[in-house]
């Protein structure tokens, strides 16, 4: 039997089949429950009435109360506008309409008092209010002073009277019926501990807030609850896995010691050592490791990954490293070869473009234990790739794999699951990590190798180009190498490619004495490799490219990164690109070439880059600018589709919710205690709904 909340939306008074179809299509609202969870995204403060003299252009929407002194219509026909001179005891302000003057004129009467709602703005340093709402001042003003919810709506819905106010009317209709049906979903002790508003009251206040305080309490309650159930799922998964899944025990450190004593190319940082210890603890614990390795660009994740592989290989197991793109896989392969060669280990690469004959051979070798390390792309998780004994699976995510794909790698072994280490290419904000990787343990490399000089980042414009060329010349003359990166996106691919080629040609003309390489995604793999190699071997001094060099490339002698049209890149990408320099002992530079007039958002991005080298700080700014969905790509957005909480702003609430879930599970992992009955019932309901959904689609 369907519950009240699963009732189809068309059965709500005032909806009917046509509006229901629109609500389905435009807002994904199918049921009573969906509508109730269609929360306002902001509230207009109609609790106050301001004296006109106190208005200024930085205020949001405000209410004023007064009378019309006189009005005039200026301009002709299409350009005409209505100006109403509106006053109260404190002063006067102009109300302006560019359309619909006739309709307003009908309403205006100098004898009446009015309530006006609008956003003060400036025109030629004079304050005015464009297109305000204007209504006769009501008798019962107390009724009117309130916080007005603003709901997301669409043009199509608005044309059917389902604008924000229309939706609010529906909420009112629904709420009366819904309140008696709303069950508490959180346990009593938690409600008391955080002094949470109860569920029915929270729904009432979120849709019809009495005042700012009760609204804030309702928001906290609903956000807390949303985070609570996500964290419950993740932490429960983590604990169950820990209890259920055995892991191979890797004890022998012989191979590892050989590498440490004889081939380690540099002293490890304290953070690298700590993280390696954490990984080793997992890998010999008898439980399957599920760990996230986070570290800023250049913090040295590769060597940590490799040393972890050695522990597996030294214990008769194999290791796999999966990367999101071919280029990245190839780069990992090249980097790892430096380490494997002196140890005489077998390493291979398997990607989508591996030839069939080679592929078959690799598959045989994997099954017969002739390969110690396999690097690759998605090709690794195809079902016909089998291992003799996969001991460690490392996933280099770069935000692109989904939880489901990760799971596939685990299933590669018949018997015991491989240990899993997930690396992210760029830092991700804590709140996102707790959500997307909330089921994993976390290791953090929070220290860069010593001797690195912080990269100097500069903003420059076209008019500075000559000086830029001079600077590049100086750097190259003193033995350094330079990257010049151009944007290339699919939508403007042809034009972008032309800019890249033009740039390449003009640099060739400016620097006839230097050698240039060029690399972009449209080139054949072999050609790319050839050009890249010439740069790595210092045969060329300037590498002109698109973002294909974004990840992995490691040329410590390169000290200058010039990014053309830097305003077109996202923050994460800029930070990744900058991470290509500053890898050696020399001072490095990142030069952001921008057009002169930047949008506000671009300005924030560029200023952030200039201000800080800290990847975690940059990631936080990025999250606030773009929102979690865009930041992480669509594949994982399911987990990030929050109804009310905001991962950019509600980190504290998330933290609190995660802590309380942890405590709860420590005491009652199977949720059998009586005090956790509410949770149990709610999860049952949720699961039921998921099943219903899958039947519909
Ligand atoms: P990322 O974390 O971005 O993947 P890499 O693993 O590519 O970083 O390391 C960046 C560079 O720093 C590489 O050239 C690597 O050899 C070097 N490196 C890593 N760890 C150290 C260290 N402890 N001391 C000196 N150089 C290091
Ligand atoms: Mg790396």
XYZ file of C-alpha atoms in Angstrom, residues 347-614:
268
model
C 55.564 -3.823 -15.763
C 53.065 -3.532 -18.642
C 50.447 -1.143 -19.884
C 46.963 -1.970 -21.118
C 44.670 0.668 -22.617
C 41.909 0.926 -25.172
C 44.434 1.406 -27.952
C 46.615 -1.556 -27.077
C 46.786 -3.840 -30.131
C 44.746 -6.968 -29.912
C 47.692 -9.330 -30.203
C 49.577 -7.451 -27.494
C 46.468 -7.407 -25.369
C 46.107 -11.170 -25.563
C 49.701 -11.614 -24.607
C 49.338 -9.311 -21.623
C 46.267 -11.196 -20.473
C 48.166 -14.470 -20.574
C 51.066 -12.976 -18.699
C 48.786 -11.532 -16.050
C 47.134 -14.900 -15.490
C 50.467 -16.674 -15.364
C 51.972 -14.233 -12.912
C 54.581 -12.968 -15.406
C 53.568 -9.346 -14.855
C 54.147 -7.669 -11.496
C 52.611 -4.291 -12.221
C 49.944 -3.483 -14.765
C 49.114 0.130 -15.534
C 46.047 0.997 -17.563
C 42.720 2.636 -18.148
C 39.182 1.241 -17.928
C 40.517 -1.555 -20.104
C 41.746 -3.108 -16.859
C 38.261 -3.725 -15.533
C 37.013 -5.578 -18.585
C 35.844 -8.969 -17.500
C 38.342 -10.951 -19.585
C 41.291 -9.401 -17.747
C 42.203 -11.864 -15.019
C 45.032 -11.912 -12.563
C 47.020 -14.644 -10.976
C 46.756 -12.870 -7.663
C 45.919 -9.193 -7.551
C 47.097 -7.928 -4.183
C 46.778 -4.185 -4.555
C 44.570 -2.126 -6.838
C 45.385 1.560 -7.040
C 42.891 3.889 -8.662
C 44.091 7.306 -9.737
C 40.750 9.007 -9.842
C 41.076 12.530 -10.979
C 37.410 12.786 -10.075
C 36.304 10.603 -12.900
C 35.550 7.122 -11.724
C 32.294 6.286 -10.047
C 31.832 4.215 -6.929
C 30.543 1.345 -9.051
C 33.647 1.250 -11.239
C 35.833 1.167 -8.196
C 33.896 -1.825 -6.970
C 34.598 -3.713 -10.206
C 38.320 -3.687 -9.605
C 37.807 -5.370 -6.278
C 36.081 -8.287 -7.868
C 39.136 -9.177 -9.911
C 40.193 -11.915 -7.535
C 38.366 -15.176 -7.050
C 39.239 -15.553 -3.416
C 40.414 -12.722 -1.237
C 39.741 -9.152 -2.368
C 42.675 -6.964 -3.332
C 43.592 -4.046 -1.141
C 42.330 -0.803 -2.652
C 44.068 2.559 -2.635
C 42.286 5.507 -4.258
C 44.414 8.515 -5.195
C 43.013 11.863 -6.209
C 45.008 13.938 -8.652
C 44.053 17.252 -7.092
C 43.005 17.997 -3.549
C 39.286 17.889 -2.953
C 37.521 19.822 -0.203
C 36.950 17.986 3.039
C 33.181 18.045 2.776
C 33.307 16.482 -0.673
C 35.802 13.878 0.440
C 33.572 12.935 3.358
C 30.660 12.474 1.000
C 32.218 10.881 -2.069
C 34.797 8.864 -0.193
C 33.037 8.693 3.153
C 33.294 4.908 3.093
C 37.107 4.994 2.900
C 39.886 5.629 5.386
C 41.869 8.728 4.549
C 45.602 9.327 4.345
C 46.795 12.844 3.733
C 50.176 14.015 2.422
C 50.200 17.492 3.873
C 53.807 18.414 3.180
C 55.754 19.141 0.012
C 59.275 17.755 -0.533
C 61.784 20.094 1.007
C 63.853 22.512 -1.034
C 60.922 23.539 -3.197
C 60.580 27.249 -3.693
C 56.953 28.387 -3.800
C 55.938 29.116 -7.378
C 55.483 32.798 -8.154
C 52.184 33.394 -9.929
C 51.593 36.558 -11.961
C 48.678 38.038 -13.848
C 49.640 39.598 -17.197
C 47.838 41.052 -20.228
C 48.433 41.267 -23.959
C 50.125 44.615 -23.533
C 52.781 42.888 -21.386
C 53.599 40.357 -24.095
C 56.938 41.824 -25.167
C 58.215 41.723 -21.626
C 56.926 38.183 -21.287
C 58.970 37.158 -24.325
C 62.016 38.830 -22.807
C 61.500 36.917 -19.581
C 61.083 33.597 -21.394
C 64.275 34.261 -23.300
C 66.228 34.950 -20.085
C 64.967 31.772 -18.475
C 65.774 29.624 -21.494
C 69.211 31.220 -21.875
C 69.960 30.174 -18.307
C 69.074 26.609 -19.187
C 65.419 26.341 -18.213
C 62.406 25.163 -20.226
C 58.993 26.738 -20.738
C 55.420 25.491 -21.138
C 52.857 27.541 -23.046
C 49.332 26.182 -22.631
C 46.241 27.053 -24.665
C 42.628 26.223 -23.816
C 40.842 23.757 -26.021
C 37.235 22.871 -25.472
C 34.970 20.888 -27.712
C 32.438 23.654 -28.312
C 35.026 25.936 -29.866
C 37.503 23.307 -30.925
C 38.296 24.640 -34.397
C 38.934 28.173 -33.245
C 40.901 27.013 -30.211
C 43.088 24.827 -32.377
C 43.723 27.798 -34.637
C 44.770 29.926 -31.657
C 47.141 27.191 -30.608
C 48.695 26.967 -34.085
C 48.903 30.764 -34.396
C 50.593 30.923 -31.021
C 53.029 28.221 -32.012
C 53.929 30.032 -35.220
C 54.389 33.394 -33.591
C 56.628 31.863 -30.910
C 58.690 30.183 -33.628
C 59.152 33.586 -35.242
C 59.982 35.349 -31.971
C 62.467 32.664 -30.915
C 64.239 31.479 -34.080
C 67.192 30.406 -31.960
C 65.129 27.955 -29.845
C 63.467 24.623 -30.591
C 59.740 24.182 -30.011
C 57.527 21.161 -29.390
C 53.809 21.079 -29.962
C 51.308 18.660 -28.462
C 47.522 18.540 -28.708
C 44.761 15.995 -28.483
C 44.156 15.789 -32.232
C 47.634 14.433 -32.908
C 48.404 10.745 -33.297
C 49.646 9.073 -30.118
C 53.042 8.369 -31.634
C 53.513 11.982 -32.733
C 52.513 13.259 -29.318
C 54.942 10.912 -27.675
C 57.710 11.984 -30.037
C 57.183 15.694 -29.331
C 56.846 15.180 -25.604
C 59.972 13.094 -25.509
C 61.995 15.791 -27.270
C 60.937 18.209 -24.555
C 61.680 15.779 -21.741
C 65.132 15.131 -23.261
C 65.700 18.892 -23.432
C 66.003 18.852 -27.201
C 63.299 21.519 -27.275
C 63.027 24.474 -24.930
C 59.385 25.438 -25.329
C 56.423 23.091 -25.237
C 53.278 24.567 -26.754
C 50.219 22.499 -25.931
C 46.653 22.161 -24.831
C 45.791 20.790 -21.415
C 46.947 17.311 -22.364
C 49.996 18.036 -20.247
C 47.754 18.836 -17.320
C 48.470 15.723 -15.366
C 51.500 13.648 -14.653
C 54.160 15.265 -16.826
C 57.298 15.636 -14.801
C 60.111 17.807 -16.184
C 61.907 19.326 -13.195
C 63.957 21.561 -15.490
C 60.857 23.403 -16.698
C 60.401 26.556 -14.622
C 57.905 28.668 -16.522
C 54.253 27.878 -17.138
C 52.499 30.394 -19.369
C 48.734 29.891 -19.507
C 47.022 31.702 -22.374
C 43.389 32.786 -21.903
C 43.751 31.768 -18.289
C 40.305 33.197 -17.561
C 38.791 30.309 -19.488
C 40.201 27.615 -17.213
C 38.654 26.287 -14.039
C 40.525 26.636 -10.769
C 41.346 22.967 -10.377
C 42.782 22.915 -13.872
C 44.868 26.038 -13.335
C 46.269 24.550 -10.169
C 47.074 21.278 -11.921
C 48.828 23.122 -14.732
C 50.832 25.220 -12.325
C 51.881 22.000 -10.621
C 53.877 21.095 -13.751
C 56.544 23.605 -12.707
C 58.219 24.108 -9.350
C 59.452 20.525 -9.353
C 63.150 21.270 -9.279
C 65.399 23.453 -7.142
C 65.105 26.585 -9.321
C 62.583 29.356 -8.753
C 59.511 28.710 -10.926
C 56.862 30.989 -12.371
C 53.276 30.647 -13.490
C 52.092 33.438 -15.748
C 48.374 33.832 -16.266
C 47.686 35.665 -19.517
C 44.202 37.181 -19.373
C 42.019 39.536 -21.304
C 41.552 42.901 -19.629
C 37.891 42.730 -18.679
C 37.233 39.753 -16.487
C 33.893 38.509 -15.224
C 33.526 38.521 -11.459
C 33.947 34.805 -11.249
C 37.047 34.789 -13.439
C 38.482 37.546 -11.300
C 38.043 35.435 -8.162
C 39.679 32.457 -9.857
C 42.692 34.449 -10.995
C 43.062 36.292 -7.691
C 42.926 32.997 -5.829
C 45.675 31.566 -8.013
C 47.864 34.599 -7.497
C 47.275 34.614 -3.749
C 47.895 30.993 -2.808
C 49.699 27.794 -3.764
C 47.649 25.735 -1.341
